[in-house]
Amino acid sequence: MPRMGQEPKRRAALLAATVEEVGLAGTLDVTVGQIARRAGMSPALAHHYFGGKADIFLAAMRQILTDYGAEVRAALRTAPEGRRLEALIAANFSESCFAPATVSAWLNFYVLARRDAQAARLLRVYQARLRSNLVHALQPRAAAPQLAARRIAALIDGVYLRAALSGEGVAGAAEEVIAAAHALADIR
Amino acid sequence: MPRMGQEPKRRAALLAATVEEVGLAGTLDVTVGQIARRAGMSPALAHHYFGGKADIFLAAMRQILTDYGAEVRAALRTAPEGRRLEALIAANFSESCFAPATVSAWLNFYVLARRDAQAARLLRVYQARLRSNLVHALQPRAAAPQLAARRIAALIDGVYLRAALSGEGVAGAAEEVIAAAHALADIR
DNA sequence: AGGTTGATTGACTCATCAATCAATAAAAAT
DNA sequence: ATTTTTATTGATTGATGAGTCAATCAACCT
């Protein structure tokens, strides 16, 4: 069985398994053993490829943010000029970003960011990017883009949070946030 | 030293210590020993008064919600008729609710609610109460109170979340949410 | 063939902690 | 005075889980 060049596959499998496991458990209190088993390998191998548990979590968070970034970039690229705001919000509530396990993992990484400086930095990157994207999208249509962006960002996070907690279907969440965003954009 | 009627004091001390410790650590990964030490007693005594760790957390969460409920009720009682909405939002961002440790503890209890059914129930009570209060306050001034309430509730949670994460000063948060809420109330 | 390197794991170590328990001490009750 | 009740803790137990290490195995290179 053991062939060469397994590293990328193993790493990817571990990251996916981490998100799944954290999402399923609803907590970062998952053992390396659980993650490794789900990824189809021994705990020792997980330690071999990543230094330790913290590194695994961090890498998983980075992965989620990367995926999110790609999703957003793709959405903005294909959006018509005047509908950047709508596309941006829709991307934030896209299927891939909104898979239950992913949302739950997000929430837990939020908490991780309170302890871990590196996680906090990652999160700040995400927040800055979201804000910047929002400001850009709001530029031509809002009286006070910076202000509106801050509010809409908070709204997005809030809806996310509620989704993560109530576990209820989030169908229509994007549309609702878009409607609310239109109202928020017009504040003077 | 050992006198009678210590139980209430000890319980209260443990709950306060729990919030402080969880808030400080930024995680529920605090030991009973840490909590007990901060409350000025041995770990064994903590186990004596509460059944176990889970019970301590649950009681602490209940305490936070009780305090929050009292704060809100007081604010609504003294608010003039036409300013219920503003008073309600202000109460949600009051000093006591917004102490850093408290906010951090909230966030972690949010996460706890994903695993623990009892915690989830408590959280649902809070959410229902907030929504009901918002609907009531919006009744005379919003076209669609239910809808607006849902959005404003999400916004409040979102701002809370951001405050918990960025640790930045939240001065003026209430005013900003109030302004946004006015805009959100007018959606048809 | 023989050696090097990456892949892989079982077994082990070490630390941490929740929970228990028996023992002690002080008040209250009789 | 002695019995009961409440308060309190030190010491212990038992489980769990992160991280390490030496050993195995297969491919690749020379």
CSV table of N, CA and C in Angstrom, one decimal, chain B residues 38-181:
chain,number,residue,atom,x,y,z
B,38,ARG,N,-10.5,30.1,42.1
B,38,ARG,CA,-10.9,31.5,42.0
B,38,ARG,C,-12.0,31.8,43.0
B,39,ALA,N,-12.8,30.8,43.2
B,39,ALA,CA,-13.9,31.0,44.2
B,39,ALA,C,-13.5,30.8,45.6
B,40,GLY,N,-12.2,30.5,45.8
B,40,GLY,CA,-11.7,30.4,47.2
B,40,GLY,C,-12.1,29.1,47.9
B,41,MET,N,-12.1,28.0,47.2
B,41,MET,CA,-12.4,26.7,47.9
B,41,MET,C,-11.7,25.6,47.1
B,42,SER,N,-11.9,24.4,47.6
B,42,SER,CA,-11.2,23.3,47.0
B,42,SER,C,-12.1,22.7,45.9
B,43,PRO,N,-11.5,22.0,44.9
B,43,PRO,CA,-12.3,21.4,43.9
B,43,PRO,C,-13.4,20.5,44.4
B,44,ALA,N,-13.0,19.8,45.5
B,44,ALA,CA,-14.0,18.8,46.0
B,44,ALA,C,-15.3,19.5,46.5
B,45,LEU,N,-15.1,20.7,47.0
B,45,LEU,CA,-16.3,21.4,47.5
B,45,LEU,C,-17.2,21.8,46.3
B,46,ALA,N,-16.6,22.2,45.2
B,46,ALA,CA,-17.4,22.5,44.0
B,46,ALA,C,-18.2,21.3,43.6
B,47,HIS,N,-17.6,20.2,43.6
B,47,HIS,CA,-18.3,19.0,43.3
B,47,HIS,C,-19.4,18.7,44.3
B,48,HIS,N,-19.1,19.1,45.5
B,48,HIS,CA,-20.1,18.8,46.6
B,48,HIS,C,-21.4,19.6,46.3
B,49,TYR,N,-21.3,20.8,46.0
B,49,TYR,CA,-22.5,21.7,45.8
B,49,TYR,C,-23.1,21.5,44.5
B,50,PHE,N,-22.3,21.4,43.4
B,50,PHE,CA,-22.9,21.1,42.1
B,50,PHE,C,-22.6,19.6,41.9
B,51,GLY,N,-23.4,19.0,41.1
B,51,GLY,CA,-23.1,17.6,40.8
B,51,GLY,C,-21.8,17.4,40.1
B,52,GLY,N,-21.5,18.1,39.1
B,52,GLY,CA,-20.3,18.0,38.3
B,52,GLY,C,-20.1,19.2,37.4
B,53,LYS,N,-19.1,19.1,36.6
B,53,LYS,CA,-18.7,20.2,35.8
B,53,LYS,C,-19.9,20.7,34.9
B,54,ALA,N,-20.6,19.8,34.3
B,54,ALA,CA,-21.7,20.2,33.4
B,54,ALA,C,-22.7,21.0,34.1
B,55,ASP,N,-23.0,20.6,35.3
B,55,ASP,CA,-24.0,21.3,36.1
B,55,ASP,C,-23.5,22.7,36.4
B,56,ILE,N,-22.3,22.9,36.7
B,56,ILE,CA,-21.7,24.2,37.0
B,56,ILE,C,-21.9,25.1,35.8
B,57,PHE,N,-21.5,24.6,34.7
B,57,PHE,CA,-21.7,25.4,33.4
B,57,PHE,C,-23.1,25.8,33.2
B,58,LEU,N,-24.0,24.8,33.3
B,58,LEU,CA,-25.4,25.1,33.1
B,58,LEU,C,-25.9,26.1,34.1
B,59,ALA,N,-25.6,26.0,35.3
B,59,ALA,CA,-26.0,27.0,36.3
B,59,ALA,C,-25.5,28.3,36.0
B,60,ALA,N,-24.2,28.4,35.6
B,60,ALA,CA,-23.6,29.7,35.3
B,60,ALA,C,-24.4,30.4,34.1
B,61,MET,N,-24.7,29.5,33.1
B,61,MET,CA,-25.4,30.1,32.0
B,61,MET,C,-26.8,30.6,32.4
B,62,ARG,N,-27.4,29.8,33.2
B,62,ARG,CA,-28.8,30.2,33.7
B,62,ARG,C,-28.6,31.5,34.5
B,63,GLN,N,-27.6,31.7,35.2
B,63,GLN,CA,-27.3,32.9,36.0
B,63,GLN,C,-27.2,34.1,35.0
B,64,ILE,N,-26.4,33.9,34.0
B,64,ILE,CA,-26.2,35.0,33.0
B,64,ILE,C,-27.5,35.4,32.4
B,65,LEU,N,-28.3,34.4,32.1
B,65,LEU,CA,-29.6,34.7,31.4
B,65,LEU,C,-30.6,35.4,32.4
B,66,THR,N,-30.5,35.0,33.6
B,66,THR,CA,-31.4,35.6,34.6
B,66,THR,C,-31.0,37.1,34.8
B,67,ASP,N,-29.7,37.3,34.9
B,67,ASP,CA,-29.2,38.7,35.0
B,67,ASP,C,-29.6,39.5,33.8
B,68,TYR,N,-29.5,38.9,32.7
B,68,TYR,CA,-29.8,39.6,31.4
B,68,TYR,C,-31.3,39.9,31.4
B,69,GLY,N,-32.1,38.9,31.8
B,69,GLY,CA,-33.6,39.2,31.9
B,69,GLY,C,-33.9,40.3,32.8
B,70,ALA,N,-33.3,40.3,34.0
B,70,ALA,CA,-33.6,41.4,34.9
B,70,ALA,C,-33.2,42.8,34.3
B,71,GLU,N,-32.1,42.8,33.7
B,71,GLU,CA,-31.6,44.1,33.1
B,71,GLU,C,-32.7,44.6,32.1
B,72,VAL,N,-33.1,43.7,31.2
B,72,VAL,CA,-34.1,44.0,30.2
B,72,VAL,C,-35.4,44.5,30.8
B,73,ARG,N,-35.8,43.7,31.8
B,73,ARG,CA,-37.1,44.0,32.4
B,73,ARG,C,-37.1,45.4,33.0
B,74,ALA,N,-36.0,45.7,33.7
B,74,ALA,CA,-35.9,47.0,34.3
B,74,ALA,C,-35.9,48.1,33.3
B,75,ALA,N,-35.1,47.9,32.2
B,75,ALA,CA,-35.1,48.9,31.2
B,75,ALA,C,-36.4,49.2,30.6
B,76,LEU,N,-37.2,48.1,30.3
B,76,LEU,CA,-38.5,48.3,29.7
B,76,LEU,C,-39.5,49.0,30.7
B,77,ARG,N,-39.3,48.7,31.9
B,77,ARG,CA,-40.2,49.2,32.9
B,77,ARG,C,-40.1,50.8,33.0
B,78,THR,N,-38.9,51.2,32.9
B,78,THR,CA,-38.6,52.7,33.1
B,78,THR,C,-38.6,53.4,31.8
B,79,ALA,N,-38.8,52.7,30.7
B,79,ALA,CA,-38.8,53.4,29.4
B,79,ALA,C,-40.1,54.1,29.0
B,80,PRO,N,-40.0,55.2,28.5
B,80,PRO,CA,-41.3,55.9,28.0
B,80,PRO,C,-41.9,55.1,26.9
B,81,GLU,N,-43.2,55.2,26.8
B,81,GLU,CA,-44.0,54.4,25.9
B,81,GLU,C,-43.4,54.3,24.5
B,82,GLY,N,-43.1,55.4,24.0
B,82,GLY,CA,-42.7,55.4,22.5
B,82,GLY,C,-41.2,55.0,22.3
B,83,ARG,N,-40.5,54.7,23.3
B,83,ARG,CA,-39.1,54.4,23.1
B,83,ARG,C,-38.7,53.1,23.6
B,84,ARG,N,-39.6,52.2,23.5
B,84,ARG,CA,-39.4,50.8,24.0
B,84,ARG,C,-38.2,50.1,23.2
B,85,LEU,N,-38.3,50.4,21.9
B,85,LEU,CA,-37.3,49.7,21.0
B,85,LEU,C,-35.9,50.2,21.4
B,86,GLU,N,-35.7,51.5,21.6
B,86,GLU,CA,-34.4,52.0,21.9
B,86,GLU,C,-33.9,51.5,23.3
B,87,ALA,N,-34.9,51.5,24.2
B,87,ALA,CA,-34.5,51.0,25.6
B,87,ALA,C,-34.1,49.5,25.5
B,88,LEU,N,-34.8,48.8,24.8
B,88,LEU,CA,-34.5,47.3,24.6
B,88,LEU,C,-33.1,47.1,24.1
B,89,ILE,N,-32.8,47.8,23.0
B,89,ILE,CA,-31.5,47.6,22.4
B,89,ILE,C,-30.4,48.1,23.4
B,90,ALA,N,-30.6,49.2,24.0
B,90,ALA,CA,-29.7,49.8,24.9
B,90,ALA,C,-29.4,48.8,26.0
B,91,ALA,N,-30.4,48.1,26.5
B,91,ALA,CA,-30.3,47.1,27.6
B,91,ALA,C,-29.4,46.0,27.1
B,92,ASN,N,-29.6,45.6,25.9
B,92,ASN,CA,-28.8,44.5,25.3
B,92,ASN,C,-27.3,44.8,25.3
B,93,PHE,N,-27.0,46.1,25.3
B,93,PHE,CA,-25.6,46.5,25.3
B,93,PHE,C,-25.2,47.3,26.5
B,94,SER,N,-25.9,47.0,27.6
B,94,SER,CA,-25.6,47.7,28.8
B,94,SER,C,-24.2,47.2,29.4
B,95,GLU,N,-23.7,48.0,30.3
B,95,GLU,CA,-22.4,47.7,30.9
B,95,GLU,C,-22.4,46.2,31.4
B,96,SER,N,-23.4,45.9,32.2
B,96,SER,CA,-23.3,44.6,32.8
B,96,SER,C,-23.4,43.5,31.8
B,97,CYS,N,-24.2,43.6,30.8
B,97,CYS,CA,-24.2,42.6,29.8
B,97,CYS,C,-23.0,42.5,28.9
B,98,PHE,N,-22.2,43.7,28.9
B,98,PHE,CA,-21.2,43.8,28.0
B,98,PHE,C,-19.8,43.7,28.6
B,99,ALA,N,-19.7,43.3,29.9
B,99,ALA,CA,-18.4,43.1,30.5
B,99,ALA,C,-17.7,42.1,29.7
B,100,PRO,N,-16.4,42.3,29.3
B,100,PRO,CA,-15.7,41.4,28.4
B,100,PRO,C,-15.8,39.9,28.8
B,101,ALA,N,-15.7,39.6,30.1
B,101,ALA,CA,-15.8,38.2,30.5
B,101,ALA,C,-17.2,37.7,30.2
B,102,THR,N,-18.2,38.5,30.5
B,102,THR,CA,-19.5,38.1,30.2
B,102,THR,C,-19.8,37.8,28.7
B,103,VAL,N,-19.3,38.7,27.9
B,103,VAL,CA,-19.5,38.5,26.5
B,103,VAL,C,-18.8,37.2,26.0
B,104,SER,N,-17.6,37.0,26.5
B,104,SER,CA,-16.8,35.8,26.1
B,104,SER,C,-17.5,34.6,26.6
B,105,ALA,N,-18.0,34.6,27.8
B,105,ALA,CA,-18.7,33.5,28.4
B,105,ALA,C,-20.0,33.2,27.5
B,106,TRP,N,-20.7,34.2,27.2
B,106,TRP,CA,-21.9,34.0,26.3
B,106,TRP,C,-21.5,33.2,25.0
B,107,LEU,N,-20.4,33.7,24.4
B,107,LEU,CA,-20.0,33.1,23.2
B,107,LEU,C,-19.8,31.6,23.4
B,108,ASN,N,-19.1,31.3,24.5
B,108,ASN,CA,-18.8,29.9,24.7
B,108,ASN,C,-20.0,29.1,25.1
B,109,PHE,N,-21.0,29.7,25.8
B,109,PHE,CA,-22.2,29.0,26.1
B,109,PHE,C,-23.0,28.8,24.8
B,110,TYR,N,-22.9,29.7,23.9
B,110,TYR,CA,-23.5,29.5,22.5
B,110,TYR,C,-23.0,28.1,22.0
B,111,VAL,N,-21.7,28.0,22.1
B,111,VAL,CA,-21.1,26.7,21.5
B,111,VAL,C,-21.6,25.5,22.3
B,112,LEU,N,-21.6,25.7,23.6
B,112,LEU,CA,-22.1,24.6,24.5
B,112,LEU,C,-23.5,24.2,24.0
B,113,ALA,N,-24.3,25.1,23.6
B,113,ALA,CA,-25.7,24.8,23.3
B,113,ALA,C,-25.8,23.9,22.1
B,114,ARG,N,-24.7,23.8,21.3
B,114,ARG,CA,-24.7,22.9,20.2
B,114,ARG,C,-24.6,21.4,20.6
B,115,ARG,N,-24.1,21.2,21.8
B,115,ARG,CA,-23.9,19.8,22.3
B,115,ARG,C,-25.0,19.5,23.3
B,116,ASP,N,-25.2,20.4,24.3
B,116,ASP,CA,-26.0,20.1,25.4
B,116,ASP,C,-27.4,20.5,25.2
B,117,ALA,N,-28.3,19.6,25.4
B,117,ALA,CA,-29.7,19.9,25.1
B,117,ALA,C,-30.3,20.9,26.1
B,118,GLN,N,-29.9,20.8,27.3
B,118,GLN,CA,-30.4,21.8,28.3
B,118,GLN,C,-29.9,23.2,28.0
B,119,ALA,N,-28.7,23.3,27.7
B,119,ALA,CA,-28.1,24.6,27.3
B,119,ALA,C,-28.9,25.1,26.1
B,120,ALA,N,-29.1,24.3,25.2
B,120,ALA,CA,-29.9,24.7,24.0
B,120,ALA,C,-31.2,25.2,24.3
B,121,ARG,N,-31.9,24.6,25.3
B,121,ARG,CA,-33.2,25.0,25.7
B,121,ARG,C,-33.1,26.4,26.3
B,122,LEU,N,-32.1,26.6,27.2
B,122,LEU,CA,-32.0,27.9,27.8
B,122,LEU,C,-31.8,29.0,26.7
B,123,LEU,N,-31.0,28.7,25.8
B,123,LEU,CA,-30.7,29.7,24.7
B,123,LEU,C,-31.9,30.0,23.9
B,124,ARG,N,-32.7,29.0,23.7
B,124,ARG,CA,-34.0,29.2,23.0
B,124,ARG,C,-34.9,30.1,23.8
B,125,VAL,N,-34.9,29.9,25.1
B,125,VAL,CA,-35.7,30.8,25.9
B,125,VAL,C,-35.3,32.3,25.7
B,126,TYR,N,-34.0,32.5,25.8
B,126,TYR,CA,-33.5,33.8,25.6
B,126,TYR,C,-33.9,34.4,24.2
B,127,GLN,N,-33.7,33.6,23.2
B,127,GLN,CA,-34.0,34.1,21.8
B,127,GLN,C,-35.5,34.4,21.7
B,128,ALA,N,-36.3,33.5,22.2
B,128,ALA,CA,-37.7,33.8,22.2
B,128,ALA,C,-38.1,35.0,22.9
B,129,ARG,N,-37.5,35.2,24.0
B,129,ARG,CA,-37.8,36.4,24.8
B,129,ARG,C,-37.4,37.7,24.1
B,130,LEU,N,-36.2,37.7,23.5
B,130,LEU,CA,-35.7,38.8,22.8
B,130,LEU,C,-36.7,39.1,21.6
B,131,ARG,N,-37.0,38.1,20.9
B,131,ARG,CA,-37.9,38.3,19.7
B,131,ARG,C,-39.2,38.9,20.2
B,132,SER,N,-39.8,38.3,21.2
B,132,SER,CA,-41.1,38.7,21.7
B,132,SER,C,-41.0,40.2,22.1
B,133,ASN,N,-40.0,40.5,22.8
B,133,ASN,CA,-39.8,41.9,23.3
B,133,ASN,C,-39.7,42.9,22.1
B,134,LEU,N,-38.9,42.4,21.1
B,134,LEU,CA,-38.7,43.2,19.9
B,134,LEU,C,-40.0,43.4,19.1
B,135,VAL,N,-40.7,42.4,19.0
B,135,VAL,CA,-42.0,42.4,18.2
B,135,VAL,C,-42.9,43.4,19.0
B,136,HIS,N,-43.0,43.3,20.2
B,136,HIS,CA,-43.8,44.1,21.0
B,136,HIS,C,-43.5,45.6,20.9
B,137,ALA,N,-42.2,45.8,20.9
B,137,ALA,CA,-41.7,47.2,20.8
B,137,ALA,C,-41.9,47.8,19.4
B,138,LEU,N,-41.9,46.9,18.4
B,138,LEU,CA,-42.0,47.3,17.0
B,138,LEU,C,-43.4,47.4,16.6
B,139,GLN,N,-44.3,46.8,17.3
B,139,GLN,CA,-45.7,46.7,17.0
B,139,GLN,C,-46.3,48.1,16.5
B,140,PRO,N,-46.1,49.2,17.2
B,140,PRO,CA,-46.7,50.4,16.8
B,140,PRO,C,-46.0,51.2,15.7
B,141,ARG,N,-44.8,50.7,15.3
B,141,ARG,CA,-44.1,51.6,14.4
B,141,ARG,C,-43.5,50.9,13.2
B,142,ALA,N,-43.6,49.5,13.1
B,142,ALA,CA,-43.0,48.8,12.0
B,142,ALA,C,-44.2,48.3,11.1
B,143,ALA,N,-43.9,48.2,9.8
B,143,ALA,CA,-44.9,47.7,8.9
B,143,ALA,C,-45.0,46.1,9.1
B,144,ALA,N,-43.9,45.5,9.3
B,144,ALA,CA,-43.9,44.0,9.5
B,144,ALA,C,-43.0,43.7,10.7
B,145,PRO,N,-43.6,43.8,11.9
B,145,PRO,CA,-42.9,43.6,13.2
B,145,PRO,C,-42.1,42.3,13.3
B,146,GLN,N,-42.8,41.2,12.9
B,146,GLN,CA,-42.1,39.9,13.0
B,146,GLN,C,-40.8,39.9,12.2
B,147,LEU,N,-41.0,40.3,11.0
B,147,LEU,CA,-39.8,40.3,10.1
B,147,LEU,C,-38.7,41.2,10.6
B,148,ALA,N,-39.1,42.4,11.0
B,148,ALA,CA,-38.1,43.4,11.5
B,148,ALA,C,-37.4,42.9,12.7
B,149,ALA,N,-38.2,42.2,13.6
B,149,ALA,CA,-37.7,41.7,14.8
B,149,ALA,C,-36.6,40.7,14.6
B,150,ARG,N,-36.9,39.8,13.6
B,150,ARG,CA,-35.9,38.8,13.3
B,150,ARG,C,-34.6,39.4,12.8
B,151,ARG,N,-34.7,40.4,12.0
B,151,ARG,CA,-33.5,41.0,11.5
B,151,ARG,C,-32.7,41.8,12.6
B,152,ILE,N,-33.4,42.5,13.4
B,152,ILE,CA,-32.8,43.3,14.4
B,152,ILE,C,-32.1,42.3,15.4
B,153,ALA,N,-32.8,41.2,15.7
B,153,ALA,CA,-32.2,40.2,16.7
B,153,ALA,C,-30.9,39.7,16.1
B,154,ALA,N,-30.9,39.4,14.8
B,154,ALA,CA,-29.7,38.9,14.2
B,154,ALA,C,-28.6,40.0,14.2
B,155,LEU,N,-29.0,41.2,14.0
B,155,LEU,CA,-28.0,42.3,14.1
B,155,LEU,C,-27.4,42.4,15.4
B,156,ILE,N,-28.2,42.4,16.4
B,156,ILE,CA,-27.7,42.4,17.8
B,156,ILE,C,-26.7,41.3,18.1
B,157,ASP,N,-27.1,40.1,17.7
B,157,ASP,CA,-26.2,39.0,17.9
B,157,ASP,C,-24.9,39.2,17.1
B,158,GLY,N,-25.0,39.7,15.9
B,158,GLY,CA,-23.8,39.9,15.1
B,158,GLY,C,-22.9,40.9,15.7
B,159,VAL,N,-23.4,42.0,16.2
B,159,VAL,CA,-22.6,43.0,16.8
B,159,VAL,C,-21.9,42.5,18.1
B,160,TYR,N,-22.7,41.7,18.8
B,160,TYR,CA,-22.2,41.0,20.0
B,160,TYR,C,-21.0,40.1,19.6
B,161,LEU,N,-21.2,39.4,18.6
B,161,LEU,CA,-20.2,38.4,18.2
B,161,LEU,C,-18.9,39.2,17.8
B,162,ARG,N,-19.0,40.2,17.1
B,162,ARG,CA,-17.9,41.0,16.6
B,162,ARG,C,-17.2,41.6,17.9
B,163,ALA,N,-18.0,42.1,18.8
B,163,ALA,CA,-17.4,42.6,20.0
B,163,ALA,C,-16.6,41.6,20.8
B,164,ALA,N,-17.2,40.4,20.8
B,164,ALA,CA,-16.5,39.3,21.6
B,164,ALA,C,-15.2,38.9,20.9
B,165,LEU,N,-15.2,39.0,19.6
B,165,LEU,CA,-14.0,38.6,18.9
B,165,LEU,C,-12.9,39.6,18.9
B,166,SER,N,-13.3,40.8,18.4
B,166,SER,CA,-12.3,41.8,18.2
B,166,SER,C,-11.8,42.5,19.5
B,167,GLY,N,-12.6,42.2,20.6
B,167,GLY,CA,-12.2,42.8,21.9
B,167,GLY,C,-12.1,44.3,21.9
B,168,GLU,N,-12.4,44.9,20.8
B,168,GLU,CA,-12.3,46.4,20.7
B,168,GLU,C,-13.4,47.0,21.5
B,169,GLY,N,-13.2,48.2,21.9
B,169,GLY,CA,-14.2,49.0,22.7
B,169,GLY,C,-15.5,49.0,21.9
B,170,VAL,N,-16.6,48.8,22.7
B,170,VAL,CA,-17.9,48.7,22.0
B,170,VAL,C,-18.7,50.0,22.4
B,171,ALA,N,-18.0,51.0,22.7
B,171,ALA,CA,-18.7,52.2,23.0
B,171,ALA,C,-19.5,52.6,21.7
B,172,GLY,N,-20.7,53.0,21.9
B,172,GLY,CA,-21.5,53.5,20.8
B,172,GLY,C,-22.1,52.4,20.0
B,173,ALA,N,-21.9,51.2,20.4
B,173,ALA,CA,-22.5,50.0,19.7
B,173,ALA,C,-24.1,50.1,19.8
B,174,ALA,N,-24.6,50.5,21.0
B,174,ALA,CA,-26.0,50.6,21.1
B,174,ALA,C,-26.6,51.6,20.2
B,175,GLU,N,-26.0,52.7,20.1
B,175,GLU,CA,-26.5,53.8,19.3
B,175,GLU,C,-26.5,53.4,17.8
B,176,GLU,N,-25.4,52.7,17.4
B,176,GLU,CA,-25.3,52.3,16.0
B,176,GLU,C,-26.4,51.2,15.7
B,177,VAL,N,-26.6,50.3,16.6
B,177,VAL,CA,-27.7,49.3,16.4
B,177,VAL,C,-29.0,50.0,16.3
B,178,ILE,N,-29.2,51.0,17.2
B,178,ILE,CA,-30.5,51.7,17.2
B,178,ILE,C,-30.8,52.3,15.9
B,179,ALA,N,-29.7,53.0,15.4
B,179,ALA,CA,-29.9,53.7,14.1
B,179,ALA,C,-30.2,52.6,13.0
B,180,ALA,N,-29.5,51.5,13.0
B,180,ALA,CA,-29.7,50.5,12.0
B,180,ALA,C,-31.1,49.9,12.2
B,181,ALA,N,-31.5,49.8,13.4
B,181,ALA,CA,-32.8,49.2,13.7
B,181,ALA,C,-33.9,50.1,13.1
